[in-house]
């Protein structure tokens, strides 16, 4: 078995939660934690939702939010905890550590989680106590177990849903959270469950995706789910495969348990590079994988029925009518997902002030958030709040579609800085490029490395961090850059993007995009979206268009090549 598996055999990962309380009580440094817990403790701490930052002595902590649904009280606590605990020390810049966001901020992720940085181990028990009071948790926010269960952020209120699947999201999340039997899987296990016909919960790139379906059973037409399995990104991206099953809502927990059992028994535990469930599905084939799941499932699984998914929509930005008469939800645009803890707490209080008693704050997979159940006559008051001006619901196309991972600021794996660059580029591109009026969003996703946390493979424009050696005589002429991809999407025409140009210096990217959008404006067919145009145009021509910029688009190689 690989080293990580050995660590998990030495001590069950969930036992690390008790360790955290001990480390906090004793005020241990990182060096003392390593001495007491051993090398494997850094891996096991992920089951507590904690990653060691690159800055020694501080953690990133991840809050799970099943389906992205938060009560105003929960959202307020998350914001207040960021204000109180996610504070940088003076030696790392203090309140001025980041020129765009200052200090005490939080990050909304592509998995409807919330991440906070600069967390000290001695503060974690108090943070957990405050979380417990409102029903929040960080347990299994990371690690080789079931991660946060995704869902439609407009579940129960959207006009495109076949039924409200949020109760199923909650039930599946409750089953796996803290469950020792399924907390040691070969690798991370990502689930998404939705009753929405637009699949905004991204079933095609998750290990397990349950999407709405309908079938006649016993003379009765029932709503339930079809299942997709084996999707994922990172190295070796794969679109999920369909299984020939119809899953009743009341059977969803058992069905997901049976898949986890299959993965637990048959998944690879030797090579971490191929331990994800998509490799098992690819190895067995969807039919054999389905057979293995049926063998382990204790409920009847009828064959598939009528598929009710009609497309993909990953965007809930704007003022939108709910299916409840007279009520609206407002989707706020958070470029790269980062905002101040105080601002998030303000948004929570605004939800309580302007919404009905059912008001909520909901996180979306595009790193944005919604405030729901706002009566029509209160929408303008909500939009007049100070935080609303910063996260306007009618942004430019690039700001609306911008997604960025953590980057070198905190991540040990990232090669380039991403958060500040994503925000600055989105703003600059909105000013410099005229996007056709019928295109609301240009999805621009930036990952600091190949791990795909920002999901670049499904974007109109995807970036993957590289360190670039410029084509000069100066051996020290090394800059941040990126692989540059075009043409990705999910939905009925799903495809991963093509990596058009490699090792592009960062300073050359915006000029290259200007060239591309000039050509798009000239060549575009009626109603053609940018990713559709990128697919229609030959890659060599796209490359030639980019290289027409007055910038060294092809002027470097990945450092070390």
Coordinates of C-alpha atoms in Angstrom, one line a residue:
X1 CA 0.0 0.0 0.0
X2 CA 1.1 3.6 -0.5
X3 CA 2.3 5.8 2.3
X4 CA -1.0 7.5 2.9
X5 CA -2.7 4.1 3.2
X6 CA -0.1 3.2 5.8
X7 CA -0.9 6.3 7.8
X8 CA -4.6 5.5 7.8
X9 CA -3.9 1.9 8.9
X10 CA -1.8 3.1 11.8
X11 CA -4.7 5.2 13.2
X12 CA -8.2 5.7 12.0
X13 CA -8.3 9.2 10.4
X14 CA -11.4 10.3 12.4
X15 CA -9.5 9.9 15.6
X16 CA -7.6 13.0 14.7
X17 CA -10.5 15.1 15.9
X18 CA -9.7 14.2 19.5
X19 CA -6.0 15.0 18.7
X20 CA -7.0 18.5 17.7
X21 CA -8.5 19.2 21.1
X22 CA -5.3 18.0 22.8
X23 CA -3.0 20.0 20.5
X24 CA -5.1 23.1 21.2
X25 CA -5.2 22.6 24.9
X26 CA -1.4 22.1 25.0
X27 CA -0.7 25.0 22.6
X28 CA 1.5 22.9 20.4
X29 CA 3.5 24.3 17.6
X30 CA 3.7 22.6 14.2
X31 CA 7.0 21.0 15.2
X32 CA 5.5 19.7 18.4
X33 CA 2.4 18.3 16.5
X34 CA 4.7 16.5 14.1
X35 CA 6.7 15.1 17.0
X36 CA 3.7 13.8 18.9
X37 CA 1.4 12.7 16.0
X38 CA 4.1 11.6 13.5
X39 CA 4.3 12.3 9.8
X40 CA 0.9 10.8 9.2
X41 CA -0.8 13.3 11.4
X42 CA -0.7 16.0 8.6
X43 CA -2.6 13.6 6.4
X44 CA -5.1 12.6 9.1
X45 CA -5.8 16.2 10.0
X46 CA -7.6 16.5 6.6
X47 CA -10.5 14.5 8.1
X48 CA -11.0 17.3 10.6
X49 CA -11.3 19.7 7.6
X50 CA -7.8 21.1 8.1
X51 CA -4.9 21.6 5.7
X52 CA -1.5 22.9 6.9
X53 CA -0.8 26.1 5.1
X54 CA 2.5 26.8 3.4
X55 CA 3.0 29.3 6.3
X56 CA 4.1 27.1 9.2
X57 CA 1.9 27.3 12.2
X58 CA -1.4 28.1 10.4
X59 CA -4.2 26.0 8.8
X60 CA -6.8 26.4 6.2
X61 CA -10.1 25.0 7.5
X62 CA -12.9 24.0 5.3
X63 CA -16.6 24.2 6.3
X64 CA -19.0 21.7 4.6
X65 CA -22.3 23.2 3.3
X66 CA -24.4 20.3 1.9
X67 CA -26.1 21.6 -1.3
X68 CA -24.8 25.1 -0.5
X69 CA -27.7 25.7 1.9
X70 CA -27.2 28.0 4.9
X71 CA -29.7 29.5 7.3
X72 CA -29.0 33.2 7.9
X73 CA -27.8 32.3 11.4
X74 CA -25.3 29.8 10.0
X75 CA -24.0 32.2 7.4
X76 CA -23.6 34.9 10.0
X77 CA -21.5 32.5 12.2
X78 CA -19.3 31.6 9.3
X79 CA -18.7 35.3 8.5
X80 CA -18.1 36.2 12.2
X81 CA -15.7 33.3 12.6
X82 CA -13.7 34.5 9.6
X83 CA -13.5 37.9 11.2
X84 CA -12.4 36.5 14.6
X85 CA -10.0 33.7 13.6
X86 CA -8.9 34.1 9.9
X87 CA -6.4 36.8 10.9
X88 CA -2.9 37.0 9.6
X89 CA 0.0 37.7 12.0
X90 CA 2.0 40.9 11.6
X91 CA 5.1 39.0 10.3
X92 CA 2.9 38.0 7.3
X93 CA 1.5 41.4 6.7
X94 CA -1.3 41.5 9.3
X95 CA -4.3 43.5 8.1
X96 CA -2.5 44.5 4.9
X97 CA -1.4 41.0 3.9
X98 CA -3.4 41.2 0.7
X99 CA -3.8 44.5 -1.2
X100 CA -7.2 43.4 -2.6
X101 CA -8.9 41.8 0.3
X102 CA -7.0 42.9 3.4
X103 CA -7.5 40.4 6.2
X104 CA -10.2 38.2 7.8
X105 CA -11.7 36.9 4.5
X106 CA -13.2 33.7 3.4
X107 CA -13.3 31.7 0.1
X108 CA -16.5 30.2 -1.4
X109 CA -15.3 27.1 -3.3
X110 CA -16.5 25.2 -6.4
X111 CA -17.8 22.5 -4.1
X112 CA -20.1 24.8 -2.1
X113 CA -17.7 24.8 0.8
X114 CA -16.3 27.8 2.7
X115 CA -12.5 28.0 3.4
X116 CA -10.8 30.2 5.9
X117 CA -7.0 30.8 6.2
X118 CA -4.6 31.7 9.0
X119 CA -6.4 29.5 11.5
X120 CA -4.4 28.6 14.6
X121 CA -4.9 25.1 16.2
X122 CA -5.7 26.7 19.6
X123 CA -8.7 28.5 18.0
X124 CA -10.2 25.4 16.4
X125 CA -12.1 24.0 19.4
X126 CA -13.8 27.4 20.0
X127 CA -14.7 27.7 16.3
X128 CA -16.1 24.1 16.4
X129 CA -18.2 25.0 19.4
X130 CA -19.7 28.0 17.6
X131 CA -20.3 25.8 14.6
X132 CA -22.0 23.1 16.7
X133 CA -24.5 25.7 18.0
X134 CA -25.9 26.3 14.5
X135 CA -25.4 22.8 13.0
X136 CA -22.2 23.4 11.0
X137 CA -19.2 21.1 10.6
X138 CA -15.7 20.8 9.1
X139 CA -15.5 17.1 9.7
X140 CA -14.5 15.3 6.4
X141 CA -14.2 18.5 4.6
X142 CA -11.0 17.0 3.3
X143 CA -9.4 13.5 3.2
X144 CA -10.2 10.2 1.6
X145 CA -13.9 10.0 2.4
X146 CA -17.2 11.5 1.2
X147 CA -16.7 15.2 0.7
X148 CA -19.4 17.9 0.7
X149 CA -22.4 16.7 -1.2
X150 CA -23.3 19.2 -4.0
X151 CA -26.8 20.2 -4.9
X152 CA -28.7 22.9 -6.8
X153 CA -28.4 26.2 -4.9
X154 CA -32.0 27.0 -6.0
X155 CA -33.4 23.7 -4.8
X156 CA -37.0 24.2 -3.6
X157 CA -37.3 27.6 -5.2
X158 CA -36.1 27.3 -8.9
X159 CA -38.4 27.2 -11.8
X160 CA -36.3 24.6 -13.5
X161 CA -36.5 21.8 -11.0
X162 CA -38.5 18.6 -11.3
X163 CA -38.5 18.1 -7.5
X164 CA -36.7 19.4 -4.5
X165 CA -33.7 17.1 -3.8
X166 CA -32.3 19.0 -0.9
X167 CA -33.7 16.5 1.7
X168 CA -31.8 13.8 -0.2
X169 CA -28.6 15.8 -0.2
X170 CA -29.0 16.3 3.6
X171 CA -29.7 12.6 4.2
X172 CA -26.7 11.4 2.2
X173 CA -24.4 13.9 3.9
X174 CA -25.6 12.9 7.3
X175 CA -25.0 9.3 6.5
X176 CA -21.4 9.7 5.5
X177 CA -20.3 12.4 8.0
X178 CA -18.6 10.8 11.0
X179 CA -19.3 7.3 9.6
X180 CA -16.1 5.4 10.5
X181 CA -17.0 2.5 8.1
X182 CA -16.8 4.8 5.1
X183 CA -14.3 7.4 6.3
X184 CA -11.3 5.5 4.8
X185 CA -11.8 5.1 1.1
X186 CA -9.0 4.7 -1.5
X187 CA -9.3 8.4 -2.3
X188 CA -11.7 11.4 -2.0
X189 CA -15.3 10.6 -2.9
X190 CA -17.4 13.4 -4.5
X191 CA -21.1 13.2 -4.8
X192 CA -23.7 15.5 -6.3
X193 CA -27.5 15.2 -6.1
X194 CA -30.1 17.4 -7.8
X195 CA -33.7 17.5 -8.9
X196 CA -32.9 20.4 -11.3
X197 CA -33.3 19.8 -15.0
X198 CA -30.3 22.1 -15.6
X199 CA -27.7 20.0 -13.7
X200 CA -26.0 23.0 -12.1
X201 CA -24.6 20.6 -9.6
X202 CA -22.2 19.2 -12.2
X203 CA -23.0 15.5 -12.2
X204 CA -20.8 14.9 -15.3
X205 CA -17.6 15.6 -13.3
X206 CA -18.3 13.9 -10.0
X207 CA -17.7 10.4 -8.7
X208 CA -21.4 10.0 -8.2
X209 CA -24.1 12.2 -9.8
X210 CA -27.8 11.7 -9.2
X211 CA -30.0 13.6 -11.6
X212 CA -33.8 13.8 -12.0
X213 CA -35.7 11.0 -13.7
X214 CA -39.2 9.6 -13.9
X215 CA -40.4 6.0 -14.2
X216 CA -43.7 4.2 -14.1
X217 CA -43.6 1.5 -11.4
X218 CA -46.6 -0.5 -10.2
X219 CA -48.9 1.7 -12.3
X220 CA -47.6 4.8 -10.6
X221 CA -45.4 7.5 -12.2
X222 CA -42.6 8.2 -9.8
X223 CA -39.9 10.8 -9.6
X224 CA -36.4 9.7 -8.7
X225 CA -32.9 9.7 -10.0
X226 CA -30.7 8.4 -12.8
X227 CA -27.1 7.8 -11.8
X228 CA -23.8 8.9 -13.4
X229 CA -20.5 7.6 -12.1
X230 CA -16.8 8.0 -12.6
X231 CA -16.5 11.7 -13.6
X232 CA -13.6 13.9 -12.5
X233 CA -11.0 16.4 -13.6
X234 CA -7.3 16.9 -12.6
X235 CA -4.9 14.7 -14.5
X236 CA -6.8 12.1 -16.5
X237 CA -10.2 14.0 -16.8
X238 CA -13.2 11.8 -17.5
X239 CA -16.9 12.5 -18.1
X240 CA -19.2 10.4 -16.0
X241 CA -20.8 7.2 -17.3
X242 CA -24.6 6.5 -17.1
X243 CA -25.8 3.5 -15.2
X244 CA -29.0 1.7 -16.1
X245 CA -30.7 2.3 -12.8
X246 CA -33.7 4.2 -11.4
X247 CA -33.1 5.3 -7.8
X248 CA -36.1 6.2 -5.6
X249 CA -35.4 9.2 -3.4
X250 CA -35.9 7.0 -0.3
X251 CA -33.3 4.6 -1.6
X252 CA -30.6 7.2 -2.4
X253 CA -28.7 6.8 0.8
X254 CA -28.4 3.0 0.4
X255 CA -27.5 3.4 -3.3
X256 CA -24.7 5.8 -2.5
X257 CA -23.5 3.5 0.3
X258 CA -23.3 0.6 -2.1
X259 CA -21.2 2.7 -4.5
X260 CA -18.9 3.7 -1.6
X261 CA -18.7 0.0 -0.6
X262 CA -17.8 -1.0 -4.2
X263 CA -15.1 1.7 -4.2
X264 CA -13.8 0.7 -0.8
X265 CA -13.4 -2.9 -1.8
X266 CA -12.2 -2.7 -5.4
X267 CA -10.5 0.7 -5.6
X268 CA -6.7 1.0 -6.0
X269 CA -4.8 1.6 -2.7
X270 CA -1.3 1.4 -4.2
X271 CA -0.7 4.2 -6.7
X272 CA -2.2 7.5 -5.4
X273 CA -2.1 8.8 -9.0
X274 CA -4.9 6.4 -10.1
X275 CA -6.8 5.9 -6.9
X276 CA -9.8 8.0 -7.8
X277 CA -13.1 6.1 -8.5
X278 CA -13.1 7.2 -12.2
X279 CA -10.2 4.9 -12.8
X280 CA -12.1 2.0 -11.3
X281 CA -15.1 2.7 -13.5
X282 CA -12.8 3.0 -16.5
X283 CA -11.1 -0.3 -15.6
X284 CA -14.3 -2.3 -15.0
X285 CA -16.5 -0.6 -17.6
X286 CA -19.8 0.9 -16.6
X287 CA -21.7 -2.4 -17.0
X288 CA -19.4 -4.3 -14.7
X289 CA -19.3 -1.5 -12.2
X290 CA -23.1 -1.4 -12.1
X291 CA -23.2 -5.1 -11.5
X292 CA -20.8 -4.7 -8.6
X293 CA -23.0 -2.0 -7.1
X294 CA -26.1 -4.0 -7.5
X295 CA -24.4 -6.9 -5.7
X296 CA -23.8 -4.7 -2.7
X297 CA -27.0 -2.8 -2.7
X298 CA -29.8 -4.0 -0.3
X299 CA -32.7 -2.2 -2.1
X300 CA -34.3 -3.0 -5.5
X301 CA -32.8 -1.0 -8.3
X302 CA -35.2 -0.9 -11.4
X303 CA -33.7 -0.1 -14.7
X304 CA -33.6 3.5 -15.9
X305 CA -36.7 5.5 -16.8
X306 CA -37.1 8.9 -18.5
X307 CA -34.2 11.2 -18.2
X308 CA -35.4 14.7 -17.2
X309 CA -32.1 16.6 -17.5
X310 CA -32.3 19.1 -20.4
X311 CA -29.0 21.0 -20.2
X312 CA -26.4 22.7 -18.0
X313 CA -26.5 26.0 -16.1
X314 CA -23.9 26.8 -13.6
X315 CA -24.9 30.4 -13.0
X316 CA -27.5 31.8 -10.7
X317 CA -26.3 35.4 -10.8
X318 CA -29.0 38.2 -11.0
X319 CA -32.4 38.9 -9.7
X320 CA -34.6 35.9 -10.4
X321 CA -38.2 35.0 -9.8
X322 CA -38.9 32.1 -7.5
X323 CA -41.6 29.6 -8.1
X324 CA -43.3 30.9 -5.0
X325 CA -45.6 33.8 -5.9
X326 CA -44.2 37.2 -5.2
X327 CA -40.8 36.0 -4.0
X328 CA -37.3 36.4 -5.6
X329 CA -33.8 35.3 -5.0
X330 CA -30.8 37.4 -5.8
X331 CA -27.5 35.9 -7.0
X332 CA -24.5 37.9 -6.0
X333 CA -21.3 37.8 -8.1
X334 CA -18.1 37.1 -6.0
X335 CA -15.1 37.1 -8.4
X336 CA -12.9 34.2 -7.5
X337 CA -15.1 33.4 -4.5
X338 CA -13.3 35.6 -2.0
X339 CA -15.0 38.2 0.3
X340 CA -14.6 39.6 3.7
X341 CA -16.0 37.7 6.7
X342 CA -17.7 40.9 7.8
X343 CA -19.3 41.3 4.4
X344 CA -20.6 37.7 4.5
X345 CA -22.1 38.3 7.9
X346 CA -23.7 41.5 6.5
X347 CA -25.2 39.4 3.7
X348 CA -26.6 37.0 6.3
X349 CA -28.2 39.8 8.3
X350 CA -29.6 41.3 5.1
X351 CA -31.2 37.9 4.3
X352 CA -32.9 38.0 7.7
X353 CA -33.9 41.6 7.3
X354 CA -35.3 41.6 3.8
X355 CA -36.4 38.0 3.4
X356 CA -39.3 36.0 4.8
X357 CA -38.9 33.6 7.7
X358 CA -37.7 31.0 5.1
X359 CA -34.9 33.2 3.8
X360 CA -31.5 31.5 3.3
X361 CA -28.0 32.1 2.0
X362 CA -26.9 29.6 -0.6
X363 CA -23.5 28.9 -2.2
X364 CA -23.1 28.0 -5.8
X365 CA -20.5 25.9 -7.6
X366 CA -19.3 29.1 -9.5
X367 CA -18.1 30.6 -6.2
X368 CA -21.1 32.9 -5.9
X369 CA -23.9 33.1 -3.4
X370 CA -27.7 33.7 -3.3
X371 CA -30.1 35.3 -0.9
X372 CA -33.5 33.7 -1.2
X373 CA -37.2 34.4 -0.3
X374 CA -37.1 38.1 -0.8
X375 CA -40.5 39.7 -1.4
X376 CA -40.6 41.8 -4.6
X377 CA -41.1 45.0 -2.8
X378 CA -37.9 44.4 -0.7
X379 CA -35.5 43.6 -3.6
X380 CA -34.4 47.2 -4.1
X381 CA -33.7 47.6 -0.4
X382 CA -31.5 44.5 -0.5
X383 CA -29.6 45.8 -3.5
X384 CA -29.0 49.1 -1.7
X385 CA -27.0 47.4 1.0
X386 CA -23.3 48.2 1.1
X387 CA -22.1 44.6 0.5
X388 CA -24.4 44.4 -2.6
X389 CA -22.5 47.2 -4.4
X390 CA -19.3 45.2 -4.1
X391 CA -20.9 41.9 -5.3
X392 CA -23.3 43.3 -7.9
X393 CA -25.8 40.9 -9.4
X394 CA -25.3 42.4 -12.9
X395 CA -21.5 42.1 -13.6
X396 CA -19.6 42.1 -16.8
X397 CA -19.3 38.8 -18.7
X398 CA -15.7 38.0 -17.6
X399 CA -16.4 38.9 -13.9
X400 CA -19.5 36.8 -14.0
X401 CA -17.7 33.7 -15.2
X402 CA -14.4 34.1 -13.3
X403 CA -13.3 31.2 -11.1
X404 CA -10.0 30.9 -9.3
X405 CA -8.4 28.4 -7.0
X406 CA -6.3 29.3 -3.9
X407 CA -3.0 29.6 -5.7
X408 CA 0.5 30.2 -4.3
X409 CA -0.7 32.5 -1.6
X410 CA -1.4 29.6 0.6
X411 CA -1.3 26.3 -1.3
X412 CA 1.7 24.0 -1.3
X413 CA 1.0 22.6 -4.7
X414 CA 0.2 25.8 -6.7
X415 CA 2.8 27.2 -9.1
X416 CA 1.3 30.6 -9.7
X417 CA -0.8 33.3 -7.9
X418 CA -4.4 33.0 -8.9
X419 CA -6.9 34.9 -6.7
X420 CA -5.7 38.4 -7.2
X421 CA -4.8 37.7 -10.8
X422 CA -8.3 36.3 -11.5
X423 CA -10.0 39.4 -10.0
X424 CA -7.7 41.9 -11.8
X425 CA -8.0 40.1 -15.1
X426 CA -11.8 39.9 -15.0
X427 CA -12.1 43.6 -14.3
X428 CA -9.6 44.5 -17.0
X429 CA -11.1 42.2 -19.6
X430 CA -14.6 43.6 -18.9
X431 CA -13.2 47.0 -19.7
X432 CA -11.1 46.1 -22.8
X433 CA -13.3 43.5 -24.6
X434 CA -16.7 44.0 -26.1
X435 CA -18.6 40.7 -25.5
X436 CA -21.8 40.2 -27.7
X437 CA -24.9 41.4 -25.9
X438 CA -26.5 38.0 -25.9
X439 CA -23.5 36.4 -24.0
X440 CA -24.0 36.9 -20.3
X441 CA -20.9 35.1 -19.1
X442 CA -17.5 34.1 -20.4
X443 CA -16.3 31.2 -18.1
X444 CA -12.6 31.9 -17.3
X445 CA -11.2 29.4 -14.8
X446 CA -7.7 29.6 -13.4
X447 CA -6.0 26.8 -11.5
X448 CA -2.6 27.3 -10.0
X449 CA -1.5 23.7 -10.9
X450 CA -2.8 20.6 -12.6
X451 CA -5.0 19.6 -9.7
X452 CA -8.0 21.4 -11.3
X453 CA -9.5 22.9 -8.2
X454 CA -10.8 25.8 -10.4
X455 CA -12.2 23.3 -12.9
X456 CA -10.4 24.7 -16.0
X457 CA -11.2 21.8 -18.3
X458 CA -14.9 22.7 -18.4
X459 CA -14.4 26.5 -19.0
X460 CA -14.7 28.6 -22.1
X461 CA -11.1 29.6 -21.2
X462 CA -9.0 27.6 -18.9
X463 CA -5.6 28.3 -17.3
X464 CA -3.2 25.8 -15.6
X465 CA -0.2 27.3 -13.8
X466 CA 3.3 26.9 -15.1
X467 CA 6.7 28.5 -14.4
X468 CA 7.9 29.8 -17.8
X469 CA 11.4 30.2 -19.0
X470 CA 11.4 33.0 -21.6
X471 CA 13.2 32.5 -24.9
X472 CA 16.0 34.9 -24.0
X473 CA 19.7 34.6 -23.3
X474 CA 19.1 35.5 -19.7
X475 CA 19.1 32.3 -17.6
X476 CA 17.3 34.0 -14.8
X477 CA 14.4 35.2 -17.1
X478 CA 11.8 32.9 -15.5
X479 CA 8.2 34.2 -15.0
X480 CA 4.8 33.0 -14.0
X481 CA 2.7 31.7 -16.9
X482 CA 0.1 29.1 -17.8
X483 CA -1.2 26.5 -20.2
X484 CA -4.0 28.1 -22.2
X485 CA -7.1 26.1 -23.1
X486 CA -10.3 26.8 -25.0
X487 CA -13.7 25.3 -25.6
X488 CA -14.8 23.4 -22.5
X489 CA -18.4 22.9 -21.3
X490 CA -20.8 20.6 -19.5
X491 CA -24.3 19.8 -20.6
X492 CA -25.7 18.0 -23.7
X493 CA -22.6 19.2 -25.7
X494 CA -20.1 18.5 -23.0
X495 CA -16.4 18.4 -23.9
X496 CA -13.2 19.1 -22.1
X497 CA -11.3 22.0 -23.5
X498 CA -8.3 21.6 -25.8
X499 CA -5.0 22.9 -24.4
X500 CA -4.2 25.3 -27.3
X501 CA -0.9 26.8 -26.2
X502 CA 1.5 25.8 -23.4
X503 CA 3.7 27.9 -21.2
X504 CA 2.2 31.2 -22.1
X505 CA 3.8 34.1 -20.0
X506 CA 1.1 35.7 -17.8
X507 CA 1.7 39.1 -19.4
X508 CA 0.8 37.7 -22.8
X509 CA -2.6 36.3 -21.9
X510 CA -4.8 39.4 -22.1
X511 CA -3.4 40.5 -25.4
X512 CA -4.0 37.0 -26.7
X513 CA -7.6 37.1 -25.5
X514 CA -8.1 40.4 -27.2
X515 CA -7.0 38.8 -30.5
X516 CA -9.3 35.8 -30.0
X517 CA -12.4 38.0 -29.2
X518 CA -11.7 40.2 -32.2
X519 CA -11.7 37.1 -34.4
X520 CA -14.8 35.8 -32.6
X521 CA -16.7 39.0 -33.2
X522 CA -15.9 38.8 -36.9
X523 CA -16.4 35.1 -37.5
X524 CA -19.3 34.4 -35.1
X525 CA -22.4 32.7 -36.4
X526 CA -25.8 33.8 -35.2
X527 CA -26.1 33.0 -31.4
X528 CA -22.8 31.1 -31.3
X529 CA -21.3 31.0 -27.9
X530 CA -17.6 31.5 -27.4
X531 CA -16.8 27.9 -26.5
X532 CA -18.8 26.7 -29.6
X533 CA -16.8 29.0 -31.8
X534 CA -13.5 27.7 -30.3
X535 CA -14.6 24.2 -31.2
X536 CA -15.6 25.1 -34.7
X537 CA -12.3 26.8 -35.5
X538 CA -9.3 24.7 -36.0
X539 CA -6.8 24.6 -33.1
X540 CA -3.9 25.7 -35.4
X541 CA -5.9 28.8 -36.4
X542 CA -6.7 29.6 -32.8
X543 CA -3.0 29.3 -32.0
X544 CA -2.2 31.6 -34.9
X545 CA -4.8 34.2 -33.8
X546 CA -3.3 34.2 -30.3
X547 CA 0.2 34.6 -31.6
X548 CA -0.8 37.7 -33.6
X549 CA -0.8 39.6 -30.3
X550 CA 2.0 42.1 -29.6
X551 CA 3.2 39.9 -26.8
X552 CA 5.3 36.7 -26.5
X553 CA 2.4 34.3 -26.5
X554 CA 4.6 31.4 -27.7
X555 CA 7.8 33.0 -26.2
X556 CA 8.6 30.5 -23.5
X557 CA 8.8 26.9 -22.3
X558 CA 7.7 25.3 -19.1
X559 CA 10.7 25.8 -16.7
X560 CA 12.6 22.5 -16.4
X561 CA 11.6 21.2 -19.9

